[in-house]
C-alpha cells in the first residue's frame, strides 16, 4: 500500500478531511489472511508486544489500552506519561487468563507466535469463541511464512509499507484516521532525512554486522540476515550487511564474522533479560576481550554503535534506529 499527500483546493480538502476522519461501522478488514469485522470502535484493547503498544500510543489511544506485555526496552520517553497510566501485565508473554481478566474487545499482537494458529498466549479461535477479536501487526505476516514456527521465515524482504499498513488499519479500527495519516507522513519524512545523512557521507562499500544477542559469551551470535528489519535498515543507509543469508536472525560464529571483518558493529541494547547476552555491556566486554573479536577493525577503531533493540524490530521506532545509526556514522573517521 502506497501513501502520498495530495494537494487540493482548501474547500475540497476540508470537506474530504471531514469525511476521511470517520470510520464507517461495521468495518471489515483483512488481517494476515483472516477477515475481522468490528461492529463498533473497540473500547478496550490488550496489546501484546511493544511495537503494538507504542503504535497505539502514537495514535493517542492509550486510554483504550487495558494492559500491555512483551517489552524489549523501556517505553519511549514521549509515551512515558501515557504508559504510566496503563498496567504492564508482564515483561514477557502474559497468560491467556490474565488477558481475559482485562475484558478486552480486541487483542493486538506484535507476533503470531503470541496470538496465532499455535500462539503461546492463545489462538485466534480461543479469543473468537469468547467474542474477542485478535489482530496481528501486518509486519509479521506480509512477506513472511509463520507456519515454520519460532520467528517464522521471511519469503520477501521487510518493507516499511507493512508498518504503514498497521498504522492505517489500527487508526481505521479506532476511528482516528487523521492521526494515522499524520504518523505515516512524519515517519516518512524522518526516514528520508536519516537516509540522506548517511549517504551524504559518501563512503563506498561501508559494511556492518548487527548483533542482537547470544545464549552466553561462548556461544555463536544471533545476527541480522538480509531480509529482516535490520537488513532493510542497512540497505536503506547504503551499508553492506556482511551476513549474506536470507534468514532473519541466523546464528553465526565469530570466526565467520571475523573473516568478513565489518567496518561497523551494531549492538542491540535491551532491558529484557531472557539471555545473558541481552545485556549490551556484556557484548562490549566480549568484543574487546575475546582474542578473535578484539582484532576486528570495528573494535580496534571503536566503530561500535549501540541501538535500542526495539528500534531494529518491526515498529514505529525503526525511524529512530535509522536516525541513531546515521548520527553515529557521522562521528566516525570514515575514509572515502
Tab-separated table of N, CA, C and O in Angstrom, residues 41-130:
chain	number	residue	atom	x	y	z
A	41	UNK	N	-16.359	0.769	17.357
A	41	UNK	CA	-14.977	1.015	17.770
A	41	UNK	C	-14.690	0.266	19.074
A	41	UNK	O	-15.462	0.371	20.030
A	42	UNK	N	-13.601	-0.513	19.126
A	42	UNK	CA	-13.266	-1.198	20.382
A	42	UNK	C	-12.976	-0.189	21.491
A	42	UNK	O	-12.340	0.836	21.252
A	43	UNK	N	-13.459	-0.492	22.678
A	43	UNK	CA	-13.215	0.401	23.813
A	43	UNK	C	-12.012	-0.044	24.632
A	43	UNK	O	-11.351	0.786	25.265
A	44	UNK	N	-11.741	-1.363	24.628
A	44	UNK	CA	-10.631	-1.886	25.432
A	44	UNK	C	-9.797	-2.838	24.580
A	44	UNK	O	-10.330	-3.745	23.941
A	45	UNK	N	-8.482	-2.613	24.589
A	45	UNK	CA	-7.566	-3.455	23.835
A	45	UNK	C	-6.416	-3.870	24.740
A	45	UNK	O	-5.902	-3.066	25.526
A	46	UNK	N	-6.026	-5.131	24.663
A	46	UNK	CA	-4.802	-5.608	25.310
A	46	UNK	C	-3.742	-5.701	24.224
A	46	UNK	O	-3.970	-6.294	23.167
A	47	UNK	N	-2.594	-5.115	24.483
A	47	UNK	CA	-1.514	-5.074	23.497
A	47	UNK	C	-0.370	-5.989	23.922
A	47	UNK	O	0.249	-5.786	24.975
A	48	UNK	N	-0.103	-6.991	23.090
A	48	UNK	CA	0.962	-7.963	23.377
A	48	UNK	C	2.106	-7.704	22.411
A	48	UNK	O	2.088	-8.133	21.264
A	49	UNK	N	3.088	-6.969	22.880
A	49	UNK	CA	4.230	-6.602	22.046
A	49	UNK	C	4.445	-5.108	22.073
A	49	UNK	O	3.511	-4.318	21.875
A	50	UNK	N	5.681	-4.690	22.325
A	50	UNK	CA	5.986	-3.266	22.441
A	50	UNK	C	5.652	-2.507	21.159
A	50	UNK	O	5.220	-1.347	21.209
A	51	UNK	N	5.827	-3.134	19.993
A	51	UNK	CA	5.527	-2.451	18.734
A	51	UNK	C	4.053	-2.088	18.647
A	51	UNK	O	3.690	-0.981	18.234
A	52	UNK	N	3.206	-3.015	19.022
A	52	UNK	CA	1.771	-2.754	19.018
A	52	UNK	C	1.421	-1.661	20.016
A	52	UNK	O	0.647	-0.740	19.722
A	53	UNK	N	2.004	-1.738	21.200
A	53	UNK	CA	1.704	-0.775	22.259
A	53	UNK	C	2.100	0.641	21.860
A	53	UNK	O	1.303	1.585	21.982
A	54	UNK	N	3.325	0.809	21.376
A	54	UNK	CA	3.782	2.156	21.034
A	54	UNK	C	3.064	2.695	19.798
A	54	UNK	O	2.897	3.906	19.657
A	55	UNK	N	2.607	1.810	18.926
A	55	UNK	CA	1.815	2.261	17.779
A	55	UNK	C	0.476	2.825	18.266
A	55	UNK	O	0.017	3.871	17.794
A	56	UNK	N	-0.140	2.133	19.213
A	56	UNK	CA	-1.401	2.617	19.787
A	56	UNK	C	-1.195	3.941	20.519
A	56	UNK	O	-2.010	4.861	20.414
A	57	UNK	N	-0.091	4.057	21.253
A	57	UNK	CA	0.214	5.317	21.944
A	57	UNK	C	0.428	6.442	20.934
A	57	UNK	O	-0.023	7.576	21.147
A	58	UNK	N	1.143	6.158	19.853
A	58	UNK	CA	1.414	7.172	18.834
A	58	UNK	C	0.105	7.710	18.248
A	58	UNK	O	0.022	8.888	17.871
A	59	UNK	N	-0.893	6.848	18.191
A	59	UNK	CA	-2.204	7.250	17.666
A	59	UNK	C	-3.081	7.915	18.735
A	59	UNK	O	-4.238	8.239	18.481
A	60	UNK	N	-2.533	8.076	19.950
A	60	UNK	CA	-3.266	8.738	21.020
A	60	UNK	C	-4.316	7.870	21.686
A	60	UNK	O	-5.255	8.379	22.305
A	61	UNK	N	-4.145	6.540	21.601
A	61	UNK	CA	-5.183	5.617	22.067
A	61	UNK	C	-4.872	4.985	23.429
A	61	UNK	O	-5.431	3.939	23.766
A	62	UNK	N	-4.005	5.613	24.210
A	62	UNK	CA	-3.587	4.998	25.469
A	62	UNK	C	-4.768	4.756	26.423
A	62	UNK	O	-4.748	3.804	27.218
A	63	UNK	N	-5.811	5.574	26.351
A	63	UNK	CA	-6.964	5.375	27.238
A	63	UNK	C	-7.747	4.116	26.880
A	63	UNK	O	-8.519	3.615	27.695
A	64	UNK	N	-7.535	3.611	25.671
A	64	UNK	CA	-8.197	2.371	25.248
A	64	UNK	C	-7.399	1.137	25.620
A	64	UNK	O	-7.903	0.016	25.537
A	65	UNK	N	-6.125	1.329	25.994
A	65	UNK	CA	-5.244	0.186	26.271
A	65	UNK	C	-5.453	-0.277	27.708
A	65	UNK	O	-5.150	0.438	28.665
A	66	UNK	N	-5.967	-1.497	27.852
A	66	UNK	CA	-6.284	-2.033	29.175
A	66	UNK	C	-5.094	-2.727	29.822
A	66	UNK	O	-5.075	-2.926	31.038
A	67	UNK	N	-4.101	-3.092	29.038
A	67	UNK	CA	-2.919	-3.759	29.574
A	67	UNK	C	-1.917	-4.025	28.469
A	67	UNK	O	-2.280	-4.130	27.298
A	68	UNK	N	-0.628	-4.119	28.853
A	68	UNK	CA	0.433	-4.371	27.880
A	68	UNK	C	1.317	-5.515	28.341
A	68	UNK	O	1.367	-5.854	29.530
A	69	UNK	N	2.049	-6.082	27.388
A	69	UNK	CA	3.008	-7.149	27.695
A	69	UNK	C	4.038	-7.213	26.572
A	69	UNK	O	3.830	-6.662	25.491
A	70	UNK	N	5.144	-7.895	26.856
A	70	UNK	CA	6.279	-8.121	25.943
A	70	UNK	C	6.989	-6.805	25.627
A	70	UNK	O	6.596	-6.038	24.749
A	71	UNK	N	8.058	-6.543	26.374
A	71	UNK	CA	8.840	-5.321	26.228
A	71	UNK	C	10.312	-5.655	25.998
A	71	UNK	O	10.907	-6.409	26.758
A	72	UNK	N	10.910	-5.061	24.949
A	72	UNK	CA	12.348	-5.201	24.709
A	72	UNK	C	13.114	-4.106	25.448
A	72	UNK	O	14.172	-4.333	26.019
A	73	UNK	N	12.579	-2.886	25.370
A	73	UNK	CA	13.187	-1.718	26.012
A	73	UNK	C	12.131	-1.001	26.842
A	73	UNK	O	10.937	-1.281	26.716
A	74	UNK	N	12.588	-0.060	27.661
A	74	UNK	CA	11.631	0.789	28.346
A	74	UNK	C	10.865	1.595	27.299
A	74	UNK	O	11.364	1.846	26.200
A	75	UNK	N	9.675	2.006	27.634
A	75	UNK	CA	8.853	2.766	26.706
A	75	UNK	C	9.586	4.037	26.296
A	75	UNK	O	10.359	4.609	27.073
A	76	UNK	N	9.379	4.468	25.053
A	76	UNK	CA	9.992	5.701	24.578
A	76	UNK	C	9.549	6.856	25.474
A	76	UNK	O	8.404	6.910	25.928
A	77	UNK	N	10.467	7.794	25.713
A	77	UNK	CA	10.195	8.906	26.630
A	77	UNK	C	8.928	9.680	26.249
A	77	UNK	O	8.197	10.155	27.123
A	78	UNK	N	8.643	9.793	24.953
A	78	UNK	CA	7.472	10.571	24.519
A	78	UNK	C	6.157	9.924	24.942
A	78	UNK	O	5.125	10.585	24.979
A	79	UNK	N	6.205	8.603	25.256
A	79	UNK	CA	4.986	7.903	25.661
A	79	UNK	C	4.933	7.611	27.159
A	79	UNK	O	4.005	6.950	27.623
A	80	UNK	N	5.921	8.086	27.917
A	80	UNK	CA	6.021	7.674	29.321
A	80	UNK	C	4.779	8.049	30.132
A	80	UNK	O	4.264	7.231	30.900
A	81	UNK	N	4.296	9.274	29.972
A	81	UNK	CA	3.116	9.687	30.751
A	81	UNK	C	1.901	8.841	30.389
A	81	UNK	O	1.084	8.518	31.257
A	82	UNK	N	1.767	8.498	29.124
A	82	UNK	CA	0.668	7.617	28.715
A	82	UNK	C	0.845	6.248	29.352
A	82	UNK	O	-0.088	5.682	29.941
A	83	UNK	N	2.058	5.721	29.226
A	83	UNK	CA	2.327	4.363	29.690
A	83	UNK	C	2.169	4.225	31.199
A	83	UNK	O	1.783	3.160	31.698
A	84	UNK	N	2.455	5.304	31.933
A	84	UNK	CA	2.320	5.270	33.390
A	84	UNK	C	0.877	5.035	33.825
A	84	UNK	O	0.618	4.618	34.956
A	85	UNK	N	-0.074	5.297	32.920
A	85	UNK	CA	-1.485	5.125	33.242
A	85	UNK	C	-2.033	3.762	32.816
A	85	UNK	O	-3.215	3.483	33.005
A	86	UNK	N	-1.152	2.921	32.248
A	86	UNK	CA	-1.578	1.617	31.729
A	86	UNK	C	-0.833	0.510	32.470
A	86	UNK	O	0.371	0.595	32.689
A	87	UNK	N	-1.560	-0.533	32.855
A	87	UNK	CA	-0.928	-1.632	33.570
A	87	UNK	C	-0.032	-2.457	32.656
A	87	UNK	O	-0.440	-2.861	31.567
A	88	UNK	N	1.199	-2.678	33.111
A	88	UNK	CA	2.088	-3.613	32.417
A	88	UNK	C	1.836	-4.999	33.015
A	88	UNK	O	2.198	-5.283	34.146
A	89	UNK	N	1.213	-5.871	32.227
A	89	UNK	CA	0.816	-7.178	32.726
A	89	UNK	C	2.003	-8.120	32.887
A	89	UNK	O	2.042	-8.934	33.812
A	90	UNK	N	2.960	-8.005	31.961
A	90	UNK	CA	4.119	-8.891	32.002
A	90	UNK	C	5.192	-8.309	31.087
A	90	UNK	O	4.883	-7.767	30.036
A	91	UNK	N	6.462	-8.442	31.487
A	91	UNK	CA	7.548	-8.005	30.602
A	91	UNK	C	7.662	-8.927	29.388
A	91	UNK	O	8.107	-8.504	28.323
A	92	UNK	N	7.273	-10.192	29.581
A	92	UNK	CA	7.276	-11.170	28.500
A	92	UNK	C	5.834	-11.566	28.192
A	92	UNK	O	4.923	-10.774	28.355
A	93	UNK	N	5.609	-12.776	27.730
A	93	UNK	CA	4.256	-13.172	27.308
A	93	UNK	C	3.327	-13.335	28.512
A	93	UNK	O	3.690	-13.981	29.500
A	94	UNK	N	2.120	-12.788	28.445
A	94	UNK	CA	1.155	-12.949	29.539
A	94	UNK	C	0.400	-14.272	29.390
A	94	UNK	O	0.463	-14.921	28.344
A	95	UNK	N	-0.309	-14.649	30.420
A	95	UNK	CA	-1.141	-15.849	30.324
A	95	UNK	C	-2.456	-15.508	29.637
A	95	UNK	O	-2.891	-14.346	29.618
A	96	UNK	N	-3.092	-16.516	29.079
A	96	UNK	CA	-4.394	-16.345	28.433
A	96	UNK	C	-5.403	-15.788	29.440
A	96	UNK	O	-6.171	-14.871	29.138
A	97	UNK	N	-5.363	-16.328	30.658
A	97	UNK	CA	-6.318	-15.922	31.696
A	97	UNK	C	-6.139	-14.455	32.090
A	97	UNK	O	-7.113	-13.732	32.324
A	98	UNK	N	-4.856	-13.991	32.134
A	98	UNK	CA	-4.626	-12.590	32.519
A	98	UNK	C	-5.119	-11.628	31.442
A	98	UNK	O	-5.570	-10.519	31.754
A	99	UNK	N	-5.062	-12.057	30.176
A	99	UNK	CA	-5.593	-11.235	29.090
A	99	UNK	C	-7.113	-11.136	29.216
A	99	UNK	O	-7.698	-10.056	29.127
A	100	UNK	N	-7.763	-12.274	29.456
A	100	UNK	CA	-9.223	-12.284	29.592
A	100	UNK	C	-9.677	-11.415	30.763
A	100	UNK	O	-10.736	-10.775	30.697
A	101	UNK	N	-8.877	-11.382	31.822
A	101	UNK	CA	-9.253	-10.608	33.009
A	101	UNK	C	-9.363	-9.115	32.718
A	101	UNK	O	-10.050	-8.383	33.448
A	102	UNK	N	-8.733	-8.680	31.648
A	102	UNK	CA	-8.793	-7.265	31.267
A	102	UNK	C	-10.056	-6.928	30.468
A	102	UNK	O	-10.280	-5.773	30.120
A	103	UNK	N	-10.838	-7.949	30.126
A	103	UNK	CA	-12.106	-7.787	29.401
A	103	UNK	C	-11.951	-6.958	28.110
A	103	UNK	O	-12.680	-5.982	27.892
A	104	UNK	N	-11.017	-7.361	27.250
A	104	UNK	CA	-10.823	-6.592	26.014
A	104	UNK	C	-11.846	-6.964	24.943
A	104	UNK	O	-12.375	-8.072	24.925
A	105	UNK	N	-12.115	-6.031	24.055
A	105	UNK	CA	-12.849	-6.352	22.830
A	105	UNK	C	-11.871	-6.745	21.717
A	105	UNK	O	-12.246	-7.364	20.736
A	106	UNK	N	-10.593	-6.338	21.907
A	106	UNK	CA	-9.564	-6.597	20.910
A	106	UNK	C	-8.251	-6.938	21.593
A	106	UNK	O	-7.892	-6.321	22.600
A	107	UNK	N	-7.542	-7.929	21.035
A	107	UNK	CA	-6.175	-8.232	21.441
A	107	UNK	C	-5.289	-7.966	20.232
A	107	UNK	O	-5.482	-8.545	19.165
A	108	UNK	N	-4.341	-7.052	20.392
A	108	UNK	CA	-3.428	-6.698	19.313
A	108	UNK	C	-2.058	-7.274	19.621
A	108	UNK	O	-1.507	-7.051	20.703
A	109	UNK	N	-1.502	-8.030	18.669
A	109	UNK	CA	-0.255	-8.745	18.913
A	109	UNK	C	0.822	-8.346	17.898
A	109	UNK	O	0.531	-8.155	16.715
A	110	UNK	N	2.053	-8.241	18.396
A	110	UNK	CA	3.179	-7.912	17.516
A	110	UNK	C	3.576	-9.099	16.651
A	110	UNK	O	3.993	-8.920	15.504
A	111	UNK	N	3.461	-10.305	17.218
A	111	UNK	CA	3.896	-11.510	16.510
A	111	UNK	C	2.834	-12.594	16.588
A	111	UNK	O	2.149	-12.739	17.607
A	112	UNK	N	2.743	-13.401	15.533
A	112	UNK	CA	1.782	-14.501	15.524
A	112	UNK	C	2.164	-15.598	16.502
A	112	UNK	O	1.311	-16.396	16.869
A	113	UNK	N	3.430	-15.649	16.914
A	113	UNK	CA	3.765	-16.702	17.878
A	113	UNK	C	3.157	-16.428	19.255
A	113	UNK	O	3.077	-17.313	20.093
A	114	UNK	N	2.689	-15.197	19.493
A	114	UNK	CA	1.968	-14.909	20.732
A	114	UNK	C	0.481	-15.225	20.588
A	114	UNK	O	-0.108	-15.893	21.440
A	115	UNK	N	-0.112	-14.708	19.514
A	115	UNK	CA	-1.514	-14.999	19.224
A	115	UNK	C	-1.588	-15.408	17.756
A	115	UNK	O	-1.369	-14.589	16.863
A	116	UNK	N	-1.878	-16.677	17.523
A	116	UNK	CA	-1.896	-17.194	16.155
A	116	UNK	C	-2.387	-18.622	16.148
A	116	UNK	O	-3.025	-19.076	17.107
A	117	UNK	N	-2.061	-19.330	15.095
A	117	UNK	CA	-2.518	-20.720	14.963
A	117	UNK	C	-2.064	-21.580	16.132
A	117	UNK	O	-2.784	-22.471	16.594
A	118	UNK	N	-0.845	-21.322	16.612
A	118	UNK	CA	-0.319	-22.048	17.779
A	118	UNK	C	0.264	-21.053	18.774
A	118	UNK	O	1.358	-21.250	19.301
A	119	UNK	N	-0.459	-19.968	19.016
A	119	UNK	CA	0.058	-18.889	19.848
A	119	UNK	C	0.384	-19.303	21.271
A	119	UNK	O	-0.341	-20.087	21.891
A	120	UNK	N	1.489	-18.780	21.786
A	120	UNK	CA	1.899	-19.110	23.156
A	120	UNK	C	0.949	-18.505	24.184
A	120	UNK	O	0.812	-19.023	25.296
A	121	UNK	N	0.292	-17.397	23.823
A	121	UNK	CA	-0.698	-16.789	24.714
A	121	UNK	C	-2.071	-17.398	24.467
A	121	UNK	O	-2.811	-17.721	25.401
A	122	UNK	N	-2.413	-17.563	23.199
A	122	UNK	CA	-3.700	-18.147	22.830
A	122	UNK	C	-3.855	-18.159	21.323
A	122	UNK	O	-3.064	-17.550	20.600
A	123	UNK	N	-4.858	-18.848	20.840
A	123	UNK	CA	-5.121	-18.903	19.403
A	123	UNK	C	-6.228	-17.911	19.045
A	123	UNK	O	-6.979	-17.440	19.907
A	124	UNK	N	-6.313	-17.606	17.755
A	124	UNK	CA	-7.400	-16.737	17.297
A	124	UNK	C	-8.755	-17.326	17.681
A	124	UNK	O	-9.662	-16.615	18.118
A	125	UNK	N	-8.872	-18.645	17.499
A	125	UNK	CA	-10.153	-19.313	17.758
A	125	UNK	C	-10.556	-19.205	19.225
A	125	UNK	O	-11.735	-19.014	19.544
A	126	UNK	N	-9.572	-19.336	20.124
A	126	UNK	CA	-9.881	-19.235	21.549
A	126	UNK	C	-10.473	-17.871	21.890
A	126	UNK	O	-11.436	-17.768	22.656
A	127	UNK	N	-9.901	-16.821	21.326
A	127	UNK	CA	-10.416	-15.475	21.593
A	127	UNK	C	-11.761	-15.250	20.897
A	127	UNK	O	-12.678	-14.673	21.489
A	128	UNK	N	-11.866	-15.710	19.647
A	128	UNK	CA	-13.108	-15.513	18.895
A	128	UNK	C	-14.295	-16.191	19.568
A	128	UNK	O	-15.412	-15.663	19.576
A	129	UNK	N	-14.063	-17.366	20.159
A	129	UNK	CA	-15.129	-18.086	20.860
A	129	UNK	C	-15.719	-17.244	21.988
A	129	UNK	O	-16.903	-17.354	22.316
A	130	UNK	N	-14.879	-16.366	22.546
A	130	UNK	CA	-15.307	-15.514	23.650
A	130	UNK	C	-15.721	-14.119	23.177
A	130	UNK	O	-15.914	-13.205	23.993
